[in-house]
Amino acid sequence: MEQEYVKIMDDIVELKEQIESLIGDMDQNCMTDCDVPLMDIPNIQLQPRRVLKGHFGKIYAMQWGKGQYHPHLVSASQDGKLIVWNGLTTNKVHAIPLRSSWVMTCAYSPSGELVACGGLDNLCSVYKLPDSHQQVSQQKTYAELAQHEGYLSCCRFINDGEIISSSGDSTCILWDVETKTAKSVFADHAGDVMSVSVWDSKDIFVSGSCDASAKVWDHRVKKGCVCTFYGHESDINSVDMFPDGNAFGTGSDDSACRLFDIRARRCINRYTFDKILCGVTSVAFSKTGQYMFAGYDDFSFYAWKATGSVAQHHDPGHDNRISCLGVCDDGQALCTGSWDTLLKVWA
């Protein structure tokens, strides 16, 4: 029996070595280095169509609504306000005063009835948007979700009853909004978790951390992560799921963006070049997945062709770093948010 056990362990070690040799270098065989002709994707001509003015502090986060609420977006600023905008008319739909002005993230529920935010108060605060006849001054916190031991860096709704948050305490938490309790805690990261992105049809989400790794999780199970992806040389600031849910993009302080394939469990593309010397603050994919948009510390953003390494540089006219960006649910518009207190809608 002992000899059989030793043989099995030796076989496991040998198989692991074969797997590692097959995987090879994480950057090997990236699309940027391959000789296969790439799909000819036309350049996009983005122009600023709307400017959303109303915040008086640095904008840290934004997210578009979904479905019938796709023209609406929510933004969070360190002026202590959470504002819901109509991105088409530039009107303010709701303005919610926050208990803490040190907000770092915000989220819009799929139904359009709830918004959430959090920051240095270590809380995920959920608000129910008032009806048209309700006074804004009567707005109260719908739920305060408290368990994180560090700042709240990101939050995303799965549905109106569930939300996932990430924190500087190196964990992600799946919350039950109704009962205000944690359903699962995901604690495999070794550094601050900076961003999460949810793909609900497959019950998975991806997280990016200051430990330079991204992890894919199945939020139905309470075990460890499904897979860990390496390749970045510094903190991962932003992650975004690819539109088909089989891949995700990351942006890092190492000035590079990467595209990881979940099925292949490896990096399949890297987006950077020598002239980019600053960190990536946020990433988002176009509706079709043909483009990956990335915001940078140098006040600009790039539109990368996902199947290659060609980029279009855009100077959005912001006077400070682009802290967040996102693509509208119908794919018709891109919004950039900046520390200069402005949001700009591009189409």
PDB file of N, CA, C and O in Angstrom, residues 59-63 75-76 281-283 295 318 321-326 335-338 343:
ATOM      1  N   ILE A  59     -14.049  62.748  -8.552  1.00  0.00           N
ATOM      2  CA  ILE A  59     -14.906  61.611  -8.883  1.00  0.00           C
ATOM      3  C   ILE A  59     -14.061  60.347  -8.836  1.00  0.00           C
ATOM      4  O   ILE A  59     -13.007  60.270  -9.475  1.00  0.00           O
ATOM      5  N   TYR A  60     -14.513  59.379  -8.071  1.00  0.00           N
ATOM      6  CA  TYR A  60     -13.753  58.151  -7.897  1.00  0.00           C
ATOM      7  C   TYR A  60     -14.354  56.954  -8.624  1.00  0.00           C
ATOM      8  O   TYR A  60     -13.645  55.993  -8.931  1.00  0.00           O
ATOM      9  N   ALA A  61     -15.659  56.964  -8.883  1.00  0.00           N
ATOM     10  CA  ALA A  61     -16.280  55.781  -9.471  1.00  0.00           C
ATOM     11  C   ALA A  61     -17.556  56.159 -10.197  1.00  0.00           C
ATOM     12  O   ALA A  61     -18.196  57.170  -9.898  1.00  0.00           O
ATOM     13  N   MET A  62     -17.930  55.316 -11.184  1.00  0.00           N
ATOM     14  CA  MET A  62     -19.198  55.457 -11.886  1.00  0.00           C
ATOM     15  C   MET A  62     -19.611  54.092 -12.422  1.00  0.00           C
ATOM     16  O   MET A  62     -18.787  53.204 -12.590  1.00  0.00           O
ATOM     17  N   GLN A  63     -20.908  53.929 -12.662  1.00  0.00           N
ATOM     18  CA  GLN A  63     -21.411  52.723 -13.317  1.00  0.00           C
ATOM     19  C   GLN A  63     -22.722  53.040 -14.017  1.00  0.00           C
ATOM     20  O   GLN A  63     -23.576  53.747 -13.483  1.00  0.00           O
ATOM     21  N   SER A  75     -22.656  58.074 -10.093  1.00  0.00           N
ATOM     22  CA  SER A  75     -21.274  58.481  -9.853  1.00  0.00           C
ATOM     23  C   SER A  75     -21.080  58.813  -8.382  1.00  0.00           C
ATOM     24  O   SER A  75     -22.012  59.268  -7.709  1.00  0.00           O
ATOM     25  N   ALA A  76     -19.865  58.584  -7.903  1.00  0.00           N
ATOM     26  CA  ALA A  76     -19.525  58.854  -6.508  1.00  0.00           C
ATOM     27  C   ALA A  76     -18.343  59.800  -6.459  1.00  0.00           C
ATOM     28  O   ALA A  76     -17.348  59.613  -7.174  1.00  0.00           O
ATOM     29  N   THR A 281      -5.758  53.018 -14.512  1.00  0.00           N
ATOM     30  CA  THR A 281      -6.697  53.200 -13.403  1.00  0.00           C
ATOM     31  C   THR A 281      -7.979  52.402 -13.573  1.00  0.00           C
ATOM     32  O   THR A 281      -8.602  52.006 -12.586  1.00  0.00           O
ATOM     33  N   SER A 282      -8.400  52.183 -14.820  1.00  0.00           N
ATOM     34  CA  SER A 282      -9.674  51.502 -15.049  1.00  0.00           C
ATOM     35  C   SER A 282      -9.718  50.916 -16.451  1.00  0.00           C
ATOM     36  O   SER A 282      -9.084  51.438 -17.377  1.00  0.00           O
ATOM     37  N   VAL A 283     -10.472  49.819 -16.608  1.00  0.00           N
ATOM     38  CA  VAL A 283     -10.635  49.172 -17.910  1.00  0.00           C
ATOM     39  C   VAL A 283     -12.099  48.812 -18.121  1.00  0.00           C
ATOM     40  O   VAL A 283     -12.845  48.588 -17.165  1.00  0.00           O
ATOM     41  N   GLY A 295      -8.296  53.693 -18.932  1.00  0.00           N
ATOM     42  CA  GLY A 295      -8.000  55.036 -18.447  1.00  0.00           C
ATOM     43  C   GLY A 295      -6.665  55.057 -17.729  1.00  0.00           C
ATOM     44  O   GLY A 295      -6.288  54.078 -17.073  1.00  0.00           O
ATOM     45  N   HIS A 318      -9.693  66.137 -19.925  1.00  0.00           N
ATOM     46  CA  HIS A 318      -9.751  66.195 -18.467  1.00  0.00           C
ATOM     47  C   HIS A 318      -8.494  66.878 -17.929  1.00  0.00           C
ATOM     48  O   HIS A 318      -7.411  66.774 -18.511  1.00  0.00           O
ATOM     49  N   ARG A 321      -6.386  63.032 -13.433  1.00  0.00           N
ATOM     50  CA  ARG A 321      -6.381  61.618 -13.798  1.00  0.00           C
ATOM     51  C   ARG A 321      -7.802  61.108 -14.053  1.00  0.00           C
ATOM     52  O   ARG A 321      -8.759  61.540 -13.418  1.00  0.00           O
ATOM     53  N   ILE A 322      -7.909  60.177 -14.996  1.00  0.00           N
ATOM     54  CA  ILE A 322      -9.172  59.481 -15.229  1.00  0.00           C
ATOM     55  C   ILE A 322      -9.257  58.360 -14.208  1.00  0.00           C
ATOM     56  O   ILE A 322      -8.483  57.406 -14.231  1.00  0.00           O
ATOM     57  N   SER A 323     -10.209  58.460 -13.303  1.00  0.00           N
ATOM     58  CA  SER A 323     -10.310  57.500 -12.212  1.00  0.00           C
ATOM     59  C   SER A 323     -11.229  56.332 -12.533  1.00  0.00           C
ATOM     60  O   SER A 323     -11.132  55.265 -11.914  1.00  0.00           O
ATOM     61  N   CYS A 324     -12.132  56.511 -13.503  1.00  0.00           N
ATOM     62  CA  CYS A 324     -13.094  55.454 -13.824  1.00  0.00           C
ATOM     63  C   CYS A 324     -13.614  55.647 -15.240  1.00  0.00           C
ATOM     64  O   CYS A 324     -13.615  56.756 -15.780  1.00  0.00           O
ATOM     65  N   LEU A 325     -14.029  54.573 -15.858  1.00  0.00           N
ATOM     66  CA  LEU A 325     -14.720  54.635 -17.142  1.00  0.00           C
ATOM     67  C   LEU A 325     -15.610  53.409 -17.287  1.00  0.00           C
ATOM     68  O   LEU A 325     -15.400  52.390 -16.628  1.00  0.00           O
ATOM     69  N   GLY A 326     -16.608  53.518 -18.140  1.00  0.00           N
ATOM     70  CA  GLY A 326     -17.531  52.409 -18.340  1.00  0.00           C
ATOM     71  C   GLY A 326     -18.296  52.574 -19.628  1.00  0.00           C
ATOM     72  O   GLY A 326     -18.499  53.689 -20.116  1.00  0.00           O
ATOM     73  N   CYS A 335     -18.379  56.457 -20.897  1.00  0.00           N
ATOM     74  CA  CYS A 335     -18.302  57.562 -19.942  1.00  0.00           C
ATOM     75  C   CYS A 335     -16.969  57.519 -19.225  1.00  0.00           C
ATOM     76  O   CYS A 335     -16.510  56.445 -18.803  1.00  0.00           O
ATOM     77  N   THR A 336     -16.326  58.665 -19.094  1.00  0.00           N
ATOM     78  CA  THR A 336     -15.087  58.786 -18.329  1.00  0.00           C
ATOM     79  C   THR A 336     -15.320  59.716 -17.152  1.00  0.00           C
ATOM     80  O   THR A 336     -15.971  60.757 -17.282  1.00  0.00           O
ATOM     81  N   GLY A 337     -14.802  59.334 -15.988  1.00  0.00           N
ATOM     82  CA  GLY A 337     -14.881  60.172 -14.792  1.00  0.00           C
ATOM     83  C   GLY A 337     -13.490  60.534 -14.326  1.00  0.00           C
ATOM     84  O   GLY A 337     -12.567  59.719 -14.426  1.00  0.00           O
ATOM     85  N   SER A 338     -13.337  61.742 -13.810  1.00  0.00           N
ATOM     86  CA  SER A 338     -12.000  62.248 -13.506  1.00  0.00           C
ATOM     87  C   SER A 338     -11.956  62.962 -12.164  1.00  0.00           C
ATOM     88  O   SER A 338     -12.987  63.370 -11.614  1.00  0.00           O
ATOM     89  N   LEU A 343     -17.663  64.370 -15.500  1.00  0.00           N
ATOM     90  CA  LEU A 343     -17.924  63.145 -16.228  1.00  0.00           C
ATOM     91  C   LEU A 343     -18.175  63.520 -17.686  1.00  0.00           C
ATOM     92  O   LEU A 343     -18.888  64.490 -17.959  1.00  0.00           O
TER      93      LEU A 343
END
